mmCIF file of C-alpha atoms and ligand atoms in Angstrom:
data_model
loop_
_atom_site.group_PDB
_atom_site.id
_atom_site.type_symbol
_atom_site.label_atom_id
_atom_site.label_comp_id
_atom_site.label_asym_id
_atom_site.label_seq_id
_atom_site.Cartn_x
_atom_site.Cartn_y
_atom_site.Cartn_z
ATOM 1 C CA MET A 1 -80.934 101.467 109.101
ATOM 2 C CA LYS A 2 -82.000 102.924 105.718
ATOM 3 C CA ARG A 3 -80.542 101.853 102.377
ATOM 4 C CA PHE A 4 -80.103 104.535 99.750
ATOM 5 C CA LEU A 5 -79.061 104.456 96.121
ATOM 6 C CA ILE A 6 -77.586 107.614 94.624
ATOM 7 C CA VAL A 7 -77.113 107.746 90.879
ATOM 8 C CA GLY A 8 -74.347 110.129 89.807
ATOM 9 C CA ALA A 9 -71.088 111.177 91.454
ATOM 10 C CA GLY A 10 -71.159 114.862 90.503
ATOM 11 C CA PHE A 11 -71.685 117.637 93.030
ATOM 12 C CA SER A 12 -75.354 116.792 93.642
ATOM 13 C CA GLY A 13 -74.796 113.090 94.272
ATOM 14 C CA ALA A 14 -71.568 113.485 96.242
ATOM 15 C CA ILE A 15 -72.872 116.234 98.534
ATOM 16 C CA LEU A 16 -76.116 114.364 99.139
ATOM 17 C CA ALA A 17 -74.174 111.191 99.993
ATOM 18 C CA ASN A 18 -71.930 113.079 102.381
ATOM 19 C CA GLU A 19 -74.814 114.831 104.146
ATOM 20 C CA LEU A 20 -77.006 111.722 104.432
ATOM 21 C CA ALA A 21 -74.091 109.630 105.696
ATOM 22 C CA GLN A 22 -73.464 112.167 108.434
ATOM 23 C CA ASN A 23 -77.038 112.820 109.457
ATOM 24 C CA LEU A 24 -78.947 109.561 109.090
ATOM 25 C CA GLU A 25 -78.473 105.943 110.087
ATOM 26 C CA CYS A 26 -77.948 104.592 106.603
ATOM 27 C CA THR A 27 -75.845 102.810 104.036
ATOM 28 C CA ILE A 28 -75.420 104.426 100.647
ATOM 29 C CA ASP A 29 -74.544 102.898 97.297
ATOM 30 C CA LEU A 30 -73.398 105.601 94.939
ATOM 31 C CA ILE A 31 -73.020 104.629 91.305
ATOM 32 C CA ASP A 32 -71.735 106.467 88.265
ATOM 33 C CA GLU A 33 -71.490 105.171 84.726
ATOM 34 C CA ARG A 34 -68.189 106.981 84.187
ATOM 35 C CA PRO A 35 -64.905 105.472 85.371
ATOM 36 C CA HIS A 36 -64.366 108.412 87.750
ATOM 37 C CA ILE A 37 -66.112 110.529 90.372
ATOM 38 C CA GLY A 38 -66.646 114.299 90.049
ATOM 39 C CA GLY A 39 -69.027 114.464 87.088
ATOM 40 C CA ASN A 40 -68.200 117.305 84.720
ATOM 41 C CA CYS A 41 -66.072 118.968 87.404
ATOM 42 C CA TYR A 42 -63.538 116.153 87.207
ATOM 43 C CA THR A 43 -59.945 117.385 87.018
ATOM 44 C CA GLU A 44 -56.840 115.335 86.461
ATOM 45 C CA ARG A 45 -53.138 116.166 86.251
ATOM 46 C CA ASP A 46 -51.783 115.390 82.796
ATOM 47 C CA LYS A 47 -49.003 112.828 83.235
ATOM 48 C CA GLU A 48 -46.704 114.208 80.573
ATOM 49 C CA THR A 49 -46.890 117.951 81.173
ATOM 50 C CA GLY A 50 -48.021 118.034 84.822
ATOM 51 C CA VAL A 51 -50.780 120.510 83.901
ATOM 52 C CA MET A 52 -54.045 120.228 85.867
ATOM 53 C CA VAL A 53 -56.682 119.550 83.214
ATOM 54 C CA HIS A 54 -60.396 120.311 83.569
ATOM 55 C CA THR A 55 -61.398 117.262 81.548
ATOM 56 C CA TYR A 56 -64.915 118.480 80.711
ATOM 57 C CA GLY A 57 -63.972 122.120 80.121
ATOM 58 C CA PRO A 58 -62.974 124.990 82.410
ATOM 59 C CA HIS A 59 -64.651 125.249 85.797
ATOM 60 C CA ILE A 60 -63.950 128.486 87.627
ATOM 61 C CA PHE A 61 -65.670 128.486 90.972
ATOM 62 C CA ASN A 62 -67.503 131.752 91.678
ATOM 63 C CA THR A 63 -70.236 132.678 94.110
ATOM 64 C CA ASP A 64 -71.699 135.547 96.106
ATOM 65 C CA ARG A 65 -72.463 133.235 99.027
ATOM 66 C CA LYS A 66 -69.804 133.168 101.709
ATOM 67 C CA ASP A 67 -71.389 130.055 103.281
ATOM 68 C CA ILE A 68 -70.927 128.102 100.026
ATOM 69 C CA TRP A 69 -67.367 129.383 99.557
ATOM 70 C CA ASP A 70 -66.615 128.283 103.146
ATOM 71 C CA TYR A 71 -68.301 124.923 102.585
ATOM 72 C CA VAL A 72 -66.058 124.159 99.589
ATOM 73 C CA ASN A 73 -63.000 125.328 101.511
ATOM 74 C CA ARG A 74 -63.738 122.776 104.242
ATOM 75 C CA PHE A 75 -62.741 120.118 101.722
ATOM 76 C CA ILE A 76 -60.271 121.788 99.380
ATOM 77 C CA GLU A 77 -58.290 124.998 99.178
ATOM 78 C CA LEU A 78 -59.718 127.480 96.690
ATOM 79 C CA VAL A 79 -56.982 129.835 95.544
ATOM 80 C CA PRO A 80 -58.459 133.245 94.612
ATOM 81 C CA TYR A 81 -58.458 133.552 90.832
ATOM 82 C CA THR A 82 -59.921 136.181 88.496
ATOM 83 C CA ASN A 83 -61.089 135.005 85.092
ATOM 84 C CA ARG A 84 -60.120 137.591 82.466
ATOM 85 C CA VAL A 85 -61.404 136.487 79.098
ATOM 86 C CA LYS A 86 -60.345 137.862 75.700
ATOM 87 C CA ILE A 87 -62.285 137.644 72.465
ATOM 88 C CA VAL A 88 -60.953 137.711 68.896
ATOM 89 C CA TYR A 89 -63.111 139.316 66.228
ATOM 90 C CA ASN A 90 -62.055 140.176 62.661
ATOM 91 C CA GLY A 91 -58.371 139.854 63.479
ATOM 92 C CA ALA A 92 -58.319 142.019 66.613
ATOM 93 C CA VAL A 93 -58.320 141.054 70.304
ATOM 94 C CA TYR A 94 -60.777 142.608 72.753
ATOM 95 C CA SER A 95 -61.666 142.274 76.400
ATOM 96 C CA MET A 96 -64.745 140.278 77.451
ATOM 97 C CA PRO A 97 -67.276 140.812 79.037
ATOM 98 C CA ILE A 98 -67.944 144.132 77.350
ATOM 99 C CA ASN A 99 -66.330 146.890 79.389
ATOM 100 C CA LEU A 100 -64.984 150.382 78.727
ATOM 101 C CA HIS A 101 -61.818 148.969 77.172
ATOM 102 C CA THR A 102 -63.858 146.842 74.741
ATOM 103 C CA ILE A 103 -66.074 149.788 73.799
ATOM 104 C CA ASN A 104 -63.195 152.237 73.306
ATOM 105 C CA GLN A 105 -61.092 149.752 71.356
ATOM 106 C CA PHE A 106 -63.938 148.571 69.172
ATOM 107 C CA PHE A 107 -65.138 152.042 68.217
ATOM 108 C CA GLY A 108 -61.639 153.629 68.232
ATOM 109 C CA LYS A 109 -62.570 156.105 70.955
ATOM 110 C CA THR A 110 -61.324 157.321 74.343
ATOM 111 C CA LEU A 111 -64.685 157.734 76.072
ATOM 112 C CA SER A 112 -65.075 158.304 79.803
ATOM 113 C CA PRO A 113 -67.603 156.130 81.684
ATOM 114 C CA GLU A 114 -70.359 158.757 81.361
ATOM 115 C CA GLU A 115 -69.608 159.403 77.701
ATOM 116 C CA ALA A 116 -69.626 155.688 76.997
ATOM 117 C CA LYS A 117 -73.036 155.274 78.666
ATOM 118 C CA GLU A 118 -74.428 158.054 76.506
ATOM 119 C CA PHE A 119 -72.802 156.647 73.401
ATOM 120 C CA ILE A 120 -74.113 153.124 74.002
ATOM 121 C CA SER A 121 -77.631 154.502 74.631
ATOM 122 C CA SER A 122 -77.387 156.255 71.275
ATOM 123 C CA VAL A 123 -76.555 153.007 69.444
ATOM 124 C CA ALA A 124 -78.824 150.706 71.489
ATOM 125 C CA ASP A 125 -82.373 149.971 70.398
ATOM 126 C CA THR A 126 -84.347 151.806 73.059
ATOM 127 C CA SER A 127 -87.655 150.936 71.390
ATOM 128 C CA ILE A 128 -87.416 147.432 72.919
ATOM 129 C CA GLU A 129 -89.115 147.517 76.303
ATOM 130 C CA GLU A 130 -89.403 143.886 77.343
ATOM 131 C CA PRO A 131 -86.773 141.830 75.467
ATOM 132 C CA LYS A 132 -88.387 138.573 74.364
ATOM 133 C CA ASN A 133 -85.219 136.763 73.394
ATOM 134 C CA PHE A 134 -81.406 136.817 73.455
ATOM 135 C CA GLU A 135 -81.107 139.061 70.399
ATOM 136 C CA GLU A 136 -83.587 141.639 71.638
ATOM 137 C CA GLN A 137 -81.867 141.702 75.003
ATOM 138 C CA ALA A 138 -78.546 142.453 73.268
ATOM 139 C CA MET A 139 -80.009 145.074 70.911
ATOM 140 C CA LYS A 140 -81.609 146.839 73.868
ATOM 141 C CA PHE A 141 -78.445 146.985 75.934
ATOM 142 C CA ILE A 142 -75.490 147.235 73.522
ATOM 143 C CA GLY A 143 -76.847 147.814 70.008
ATOM 144 C CA LYS A 144 -76.224 146.074 66.718
ATOM 145 C CA ASP A 145 -72.458 146.434 66.173
ATOM 146 C CA LEU A 146 -71.255 145.097 69.527
ATOM 147 C CA TYR A 147 -73.911 142.404 69.371
ATOM 148 C CA LYS A 148 -72.793 141.218 65.925
ATOM 149 C CA ALA A 149 -69.127 141.215 66.874
ATOM 150 C CA PHE A 150 -69.203 139.614 70.281
ATOM 151 C CA PHE A 151 -72.461 137.702 70.633
ATOM 152 C CA TYR A 152 -74.131 136.781 67.378
ATOM 153 C CA GLY A 153 -71.470 134.458 65.897
ATOM 154 C CA TYR A 154 -70.352 133.012 69.216
ATOM 155 C CA THR A 155 -73.899 132.279 70.329
ATOM 156 C CA LYS A 156 -74.884 130.743 66.999
ATOM 157 C CA LYS A 157 -71.874 128.437 67.224
ATOM 158 C CA GLN A 158 -72.474 127.556 70.850
ATOM 159 C CA TRP A 159 -76.228 127.002 70.682
ATOM 160 C CA GLY A 160 -76.631 125.947 67.029
ATOM 161 C CA CYS A 161 -79.629 128.219 66.449
ATOM 162 C CA GLU A 162 -80.483 131.840 65.848
ATOM 163 C CA PRO A 163 -80.165 133.961 69.021
ATOM 164 C CA THR A 164 -83.780 135.052 68.443
ATOM 165 C CA GLU A 165 -84.769 131.500 69.464
ATOM 166 C CA LEU A 166 -82.935 131.681 72.785
ATOM 167 C CA PRO A 167 -84.172 133.114 76.076
ATOM 168 C CA ALA A 168 -82.940 136.574 77.103
ATOM 169 C CA ALA A 169 -81.798 135.060 80.402
ATOM 170 C CA ILE A 170 -78.736 133.484 78.760
ATOM 171 C CA LEU A 171 -77.346 136.906 77.877
ATOM 172 C CA LYS A 172 -78.172 138.272 81.319
ATOM 173 C CA ARG A 173 -75.448 135.976 82.670
ATOM 174 C CA LEU A 174 -72.859 138.431 81.360
ATOM 175 C CA PRO A 175 -72.351 141.965 82.706
ATOM 176 C CA VAL A 176 -71.774 145.102 80.573
ATOM 177 C CA ARG A 177 -69.497 147.534 82.385
ATOM 178 C CA PHE A 178 -68.678 151.185 81.889
ATOM 179 C CA ASN A 179 -65.309 150.960 83.616
ATOM 180 C CA TYR A 180 -62.110 148.971 83.013
ATOM 181 C CA ASN A 181 -63.067 146.056 85.239
ATOM 182 C CA ASP A 182 -62.470 143.019 83.009
ATOM 183 C CA ASN A 183 -63.347 140.355 85.584
ATOM 184 C CA TYR A 184 -65.565 137.852 83.736
ATOM 185 C CA TYR A 185 -67.818 137.352 86.753
ATOM 186 C CA ASN A 186 -69.601 139.733 89.072
ATOM 187 C CA ASN A 187 -69.510 137.348 92.006
ATOM 188 C CA PRO A 188 -67.064 138.553 94.670
ATOM 189 C CA LEU A 189 -65.727 135.105 95.607
ATOM 190 C CA GLN A 190 -63.823 133.365 92.818
ATOM 191 C CA GLY A 191 -61.220 130.642 92.923
ATOM 192 C CA ILE A 192 -59.549 127.588 91.474
ATOM 193 C CA PRO A 193 -58.785 124.590 93.716
ATOM 194 C CA ARG A 194 -55.087 124.295 94.454
ATOM 195 C CA ASN A 195 -55.100 120.567 93.666
ATOM 196 C CA GLY A 196 -58.092 120.367 91.336
ATOM 197 C CA PHE A 197 -61.755 119.583 92.024
ATOM 198 C CA THR A 198 -61.464 115.783 92.157
ATOM 199 C CA GLU A 199 -59.950 115.969 95.645
ATOM 200 C CA MET A 200 -63.186 117.485 96.953
ATOM 201 C CA PHE A 201 -65.210 114.537 95.659
ATOM 202 C CA GLU A 202 -62.753 112.051 97.185
ATOM 203 C CA LYS A 203 -63.199 113.721 100.551
ATOM 204 C CA LEU A 204 -66.999 114.010 100.265
ATOM 205 C CA LEU A 205 -67.268 110.302 99.542
ATOM 206 C CA ASP A 206 -64.709 109.099 102.072
ATOM 207 C CA HIS A 207 -67.175 107.754 104.670
ATOM 208 C CA ALA A 208 -67.716 104.267 106.060
ATOM 209 C CA SER A 209 -71.408 104.333 105.089
ATOM 210 C CA ILE A 210 -70.742 105.204 101.418
ATOM 211 C CA THR A 211 -69.831 102.607 98.784
ATOM 212 C CA VAL A 212 -68.882 104.022 95.397
ATOM 213 C CA ARG A 213 -69.231 101.829 92.326
ATOM 214 C CA LEU A 214 -67.900 103.255 89.078
ATOM 215 C CA GLY A 215 -68.719 102.120 85.542
ATOM 216 C CA VAL A 216 -72.211 101.156 86.745
ATOM 217 C CA LYS A 217 -75.393 102.460 85.104
ATOM 218 C CA TYR A 218 -78.755 102.870 86.775
ATOM 219 C CA SER A 219 -80.125 100.281 84.352
ATOM 220 C CA ASP A 220 -77.505 97.814 85.671
ATOM 221 C CA ILE A 221 -79.161 97.857 89.106
ATOM 222 C CA GLU A 222 -81.600 95.009 89.063
ATOM 223 C CA ASN A 223 -83.223 95.305 92.412
ATOM 224 C CA THR A 224 -83.947 98.975 93.008
ATOM 225 C CA ALA A 225 -86.788 97.907 95.307
ATOM 226 C CA ALA A 226 -84.153 96.832 97.836
ATOM 227 C CA TYR A 227 -83.500 100.516 98.515
ATOM 228 C CA ASP A 228 -85.596 102.719 100.782
ATOM 229 C CA HIS A 229 -85.005 105.633 98.457
ATOM 230 C CA VAL A 230 -83.336 106.321 95.112
ATOM 231 C CA PHE A 231 -81.789 109.691 94.211
ATOM 232 C CA PHE A 232 -81.306 110.228 90.517
ATOM 233 C CA THR A 233 -78.963 113.001 89.348
ATOM 234 C CA GLY A 234 -78.686 111.935 85.698
ATOM 235 C CA PRO A 235 -80.812 113.266 82.806
ATOM 236 C CA ILE A 236 -84.512 113.023 83.682
ATOM 237 C CA ASP A 237 -85.434 112.006 80.110
ATOM 238 C CA GLN A 238 -82.979 109.109 80.333
ATOM 239 C CA PHE A 239 -84.597 107.936 83.578
ATOM 240 C CA PHE A 240 -87.887 107.558 81.711
ATOM 241 C CA ASP A 241 -86.246 105.927 78.674
ATOM 242 C CA TYR A 242 -86.947 109.060 76.594
ATOM 243 C CA LYS A 243 -90.627 108.124 76.405
ATOM 244 C CA TYR A 244 -91.674 111.700 75.570
ATOM 245 C CA GLY A 245 -88.567 112.246 73.426
ATOM 246 C CA ARG A 246 -85.128 113.657 74.163
ATOM 247 C CA LEU A 247 -84.679 116.994 75.896
ATOM 248 C CA GLY A 248 -82.463 119.303 73.828
ATOM 249 C CA TYR A 249 -78.905 119.778 75.008
ATOM 250 C CA ARG A 250 -75.815 121.217 73.439
ATOM 251 C CA THR A 251 -72.662 119.271 73.970
ATOM 252 C CA VAL A 252 -69.091 120.434 73.582
ATOM 253 C CA TYR A 253 -66.017 118.543 72.463
ATOM 254 C CA PHE A 254 -62.370 119.480 72.442
ATOM 255 C CA GLU A 255 -59.447 119.284 70.070
ATOM 256 C CA LYS A 256 -56.360 118.978 72.242
ATOM 257 C CA GLY A 257 -52.987 120.527 71.397
ATOM 258 C CA LYS A 258 -49.603 120.540 73.123
ATOM 259 C CA ALA A 259 -46.905 123.191 72.818
ATOM 260 C CA GLN A 260 -43.740 124.459 74.504
ATOM 261 C CA GLY A 261 -44.004 127.482 76.806
ATOM 262 C CA ASP A 262 -47.084 129.649 76.479
ATOM 263 C CA TYR A 263 -49.556 128.990 73.648
ATOM 264 C CA GLN A 264 -51.957 131.929 73.871
ATOM 265 C CA GLY A 265 -50.959 133.938 76.961
ATOM 266 C CA ASN A 266 -54.345 133.623 78.671
ATOM 267 C CA ALA A 267 -56.604 130.918 80.110
ATOM 268 C CA VAL A 268 -59.588 131.575 77.830
ATOM 269 C CA ILE A 269 -59.824 133.269 74.428
ATOM 270 C CA ASN A 270 -63.222 133.369 72.706
ATOM 271 C CA TYR A 271 -63.740 133.605 68.955
ATOM 272 C CA GLY A 272 -66.596 135.858 67.819
ATOM 273 C CA ASN A 273 -66.472 135.170 64.088
ATOM 274 C CA GLU A 274 -68.905 132.588 62.791
ATOM 275 C CA GLU A 275 -66.353 131.349 60.230
ATOM 276 C CA VAL A 276 -63.976 130.199 62.986
ATOM 277 C CA PRO A 277 -65.444 126.771 63.735
ATOM 278 C CA TYR A 278 -64.618 126.668 67.453
ATOM 279 C CA THR A 279 -66.114 128.933 70.130
ATOM 280 C CA ARG A 280 -63.072 129.308 72.356
ATOM 281 C CA VAL A 281 -59.627 128.022 73.212
ATOM 282 C CA HIS A 282 -58.644 127.243 76.790
ATOM 283 C CA GLU A 283 -55.099 126.795 77.981
ATOM 284 C CA HIS A 284 -55.345 125.108 81.327
ATOM 285 C CA LYS A 285 -52.020 125.936 82.925
ATOM 286 C CA HIS A 286 -53.126 129.568 83.159
ATOM 287 C CA PHE A 287 -55.814 128.480 85.635
ATOM 288 C CA THR A 288 -53.011 127.644 88.094
ATOM 289 C CA PRO A 289 -50.683 130.660 87.810
ATOM 290 C CA TRP A 290 -48.889 129.507 90.983
ATOM 291 C CA GLU A 291 -47.546 126.426 89.131
ATOM 292 C CA GLN A 292 -44.633 126.282 86.652
ATOM 293 C CA HIS A 293 -44.796 124.032 83.576
ATOM 294 C CA GLU A 294 -42.442 124.042 80.603
ATOM 295 C CA GLN A 295 -45.032 122.555 78.293
ATOM 296 C CA THR A 296 -48.618 123.565 77.827
ATOM 297 C CA LEU A 297 -51.928 122.008 76.817
ATOM 298 C CA TYR A 298 -54.675 123.871 74.998
ATOM 299 C CA PHE A 299 -58.149 122.828 73.929
ATOM 300 C CA LYS A 300 -60.180 124.177 71.027
ATOM 301 C CA GLU A 301 -63.830 123.922 72.068
ATOM 302 C CA TYR A 302 -66.496 123.014 69.539
ATOM 303 C CA SER A 303 -70.216 122.779 70.143
ATOM 304 C CA LYS A 304 -72.844 120.501 68.635
ATOM 305 C CA GLU A 305 -76.260 118.992 69.242
ATOM 306 C CA THR A 306 -76.246 116.169 71.800
ATOM 307 C CA GLU A 307 -76.867 112.730 70.349
ATOM 308 C CA ALA A 308 -77.051 109.316 71.996
ATOM 309 C CA GLY A 309 -73.737 108.662 73.742
ATOM 310 C CA ASP A 310 -72.693 112.351 73.980
ATOM 311 C CA VAL A 311 -72.237 114.152 77.288
ATOM 312 C CA PRO A 312 -75.166 116.574 77.779
ATOM 313 C CA TYR A 313 -73.796 120.027 78.721
ATOM 314 C CA TYR A 314 -76.101 122.989 78.118
ATOM 315 C CA PRO A 315 -79.891 122.546 78.407
ATOM 316 C CA LYS A 316 -81.476 124.394 75.490
ATOM 317 C CA ARG A 317 -84.874 124.798 77.162
ATOM 318 C CA LEU A 318 -86.720 125.709 73.993
ATOM 319 C CA THR A 319 -90.534 125.746 74.201
ATOM 320 C CA ASP A 320 -90.794 122.172 73.006
ATOM 321 C CA ASP A 321 -88.227 121.036 75.596
ATOM 322 C CA LYS A 322 -90.098 122.714 78.412
ATOM 323 C CA GLU A 323 -93.305 120.948 77.422
ATOM 324 C CA LYS A 324 -91.548 117.583 77.479
ATOM 325 C CA LEU A 325 -89.947 118.467 80.799
ATOM 326 C CA GLN A 326 -93.350 119.115 82.353
ATOM 327 C CA LYS A 327 -94.497 115.646 81.272
ATOM 328 C CA TYR A 328 -91.402 113.999 82.746
ATOM 329 C CA ARG A 329 -91.829 115.953 85.956
ATOM 330 C CA ALA A 330 -95.482 114.953 86.216
ATOM 331 C CA ASP A 331 -94.466 111.287 85.865
ATOM 332 C CA ALA A 332 -91.750 111.767 88.472
ATOM 333 C CA GLU A 333 -94.298 113.127 90.937
ATOM 334 C CA GLU A 334 -96.251 109.861 90.586
ATOM 335 C CA LEU A 335 -93.319 107.681 91.635
ATOM 336 C CA ASN A 336 -92.715 106.514 95.131
ATOM 337 C CA GLY A 337 -89.289 106.579 96.718
ATOM 338 C CA VAL A 338 -87.412 108.396 93.928
ATOM 339 C CA SER A 339 -86.063 111.956 94.022
ATOM 340 C CA PHE A 340 -84.457 114.012 91.271
ATOM 341 C CA LEU A 341 -81.660 116.443 91.907
ATOM 342 C CA GLY A 342 -79.076 118.513 90.031
ATOM 343 C CA ARG A 343 -78.502 120.105 86.632
ATOM 344 C CA LEU A 344 -79.408 117.070 84.504
ATOM 345 C CA ALA A 345 -82.322 115.748 86.549
ATOM 346 C CA THR A 346 -83.974 119.174 86.701
ATOM 347 C CA TYR A 347 -82.847 120.252 83.203
ATOM 348 C CA ARG A 348 -81.570 123.673 84.188
ATOM 349 C CA TYR A 349 -78.541 125.835 83.309
ATOM 350 C CA MET A 350 -76.770 125.749 86.669
ATOM 351 C CA ASP A 351 -73.358 126.872 87.855
ATOM 352 C CA MET A 352 -71.385 124.921 90.435
ATOM 353 C CA HIS A 353 -72.362 127.167 93.336
ATOM 354 C CA HIS A 354 -76.066 126.780 92.490
ATOM 355 C CA VAL A 355 -75.737 123.003 92.388
ATOM 356 C CA ILE A 356 -73.878 122.938 95.697
ATOM 357 C CA GLY A 357 -76.372 125.237 97.444
ATOM 358 C CA GLU A 358 -79.316 123.264 96.175
ATOM 359 C CA ALA A 359 -77.811 119.890 97.111
ATOM 360 C CA LEU A 360 -77.211 121.117 100.666
ATOM 361 C CA ASP A 361 -80.763 122.472 100.992
ATOM 362 C CA PHE A 362 -82.251 119.324 99.507
ATOM 363 C CA SER A 363 -80.228 117.062 101.834
ATOM 364 C CA GLN A 364 -81.481 119.006 104.810
ATOM 365 C CA GLN A 365 -85.113 118.776 103.660
ATOM 366 C CA PHE A 366 -84.810 115.079 102.998
ATOM 367 C CA THR A 367 -83.187 114.431 106.380
ATOM 368 C CA GLN A 368 -85.921 116.352 108.174
ATOM 369 C CA ALA A 369 -88.624 114.440 106.290
ATOM 370 C CA VAL A 370 -87.066 111.106 107.340
ATOM 371 C CA GLN A 371 -86.674 112.250 110.933
ATOM 372 C CA SER A 372 -90.223 113.574 111.197
ATOM 373 C CA GLY A 373 -91.876 110.817 109.147
ATOM 374 C CA GLY A 374 -92.973 113.429 106.560
ATOM 375 C CA LYS A 375 -93.104 113.147 102.776
ATOM 376 C CA PRO A 376 -89.620 113.354 101.236
ATOM 377 C CA PRO A 377 -89.057 116.015 98.557
ATOM 378 C CA ILE A 378 -89.127 114.758 94.956
ATOM 379 C CA PHE A 379 -87.457 117.789 93.388
ATOM 380 C CA PRO A 380 -85.526 120.692 94.877
ATOM 381 C CA ASN A 381 -87.632 123.748 95.658
ATOM 382 C CA GLU A 382 -86.352 125.810 92.768
ATOM 383 C CA GLU A 383 -88.583 126.607 89.793
ATOM 384 C CA ALA A 384 -88.688 124.015 86.992
HETATM 385 N N1 UDP B 1 -71.532 134.619 74.883
HETATM 386 C C1 UDP B 1 -71.207 135.222 73.676
HETATM 387 N N2 UDP B 1 -69.913 135.631 73.469
HETATM 388 C C2 UDP B 1 -68.947 135.444 74.393
HETATM 389 C C3 UDP B 1 -69.287 134.823 75.619
HETATM 390 C C4 UDP B 1 -70.593 134.427 75.824
HETATM 391 O O1 UDP B 1 -72.042 135.364 72.789
HETATM 392 O O2 UDP B 1 -67.801 135.821 74.141
HETATM 393 C C5 UDP B 1 -72.953 134.207 75.085
HETATM 394 C C6 UDP B 1 -73.198 132.747 74.753
HETATM 395 O O3 UDP B 1 -74.473 132.634 74.154
HETATM 396 C C7 UDP B 1 -73.181 132.086 76.106
HETATM 397 C C8 UDP B 1 -73.784 133.154 77.004
HETATM 398 O O4 UDP B 1 -73.293 134.383 76.442
HETATM 399 O O5 UDP B 1 -73.978 130.932 76.125
HETATM 400 C C9 UDP B 1 -73.413 133.030 78.450
HETATM 401 O O6 UDP B 1 -71.995 132.984 78.554
HETATM 402 P P1 UDP B 1 -71.269 132.239 79.768
HETATM 403 O O7 UDP B 1 -69.826 132.545 79.677
HETATM 404 O O8 UDP B 1 -71.988 132.538 81.006
HETATM 405 O O9 UDP B 1 -71.482 130.713 79.378
HETATM 406 P P2 UDP B 1 -70.778 129.419 80.025
HETATM 407 O O10 UDP B 1 -69.743 129.862 81.012
HETATM 408 O O11 UDP B 1 -71.879 128.674 80.688
HETATM 409 O O12 UDP B 1 -70.209 128.714 78.857
#
């Protein structure tokens, strides 16, 4: 009978616990320093309004992998949902991500798809061959005016630096479309859980071999040597007491408002102007269009650098961060009986479906290693 300690009750920790409990003879202690399970995916129904609130910001499940969609649906019901985001810039409202409607509205034109492609090529900076950063990526694909309106201010607010300092990959998350498809994501499978995400974590952790202890930090565990293996899903720099310094993260915080009826008419509205201090406003009842609520809750989202005590959200992954990460990873490789898994422990920008897929693969690898007497994986296979 093996004894495992899992640190963190987000998707990585909860899925790992569930898989290990089913596949190995073991007991599992799962701890989380927060007073609840679910990590940043935690949802809770607001007592006063009845609205399902995504406590740590909107989480819209989307994936191109049917197996992962089916996996989630084994635990909870995902109701198909299409995220249609709007963006306000200089007093007008546009559709986001950039599509034919955005282009025509912004330039006051009625271009067809082919005409719009030609027009955008004429305003884009075609001299850029290999974009080296976020700004160059934008200039190459959409040109200066659309970039300034819809990306420059928003990105500066969200990341707290010039977009020239950020990797091009961040922009590649968003499509540019020459038709009227205003779906925020390209992934074909998209949904919102009928009863929130927390229910999935309750079900994952409902197993006789799993003991969940909330409000408990890793540093509170005195005898880690009593465990056959420790799985850490918190920030890797925290695990090593920040000995090489803190990895850069942006954090977000929310200003909550309550109103009667409908506050903004849409789940998410972004704000492109730099002068508007928040990046976006989310009104959570629009994520559950099948529910009726007389009152509404909305959240203005602000972004700032992560300091001690803040929740780390977006890994910045600047050059300096990546160097520190390599040092932490090298130290991790030297340890015995500890593995690192998930967004914070691997310091990567990951969506829910990535985290879920990786946790399932990792659990399988670990199980096989135990069963065959092989070396257990320290990190997931994915690139650092
Ligand atoms: N972004 C932007 N304007 C927008 C939406 C996004 O400039 O209206 C940029 C911003 O830098 C953001 C990136 O595009 O970090 C990726 O956006 P995404 O919506 O994927 O970010 P997330 O959902 O993780 O907040």
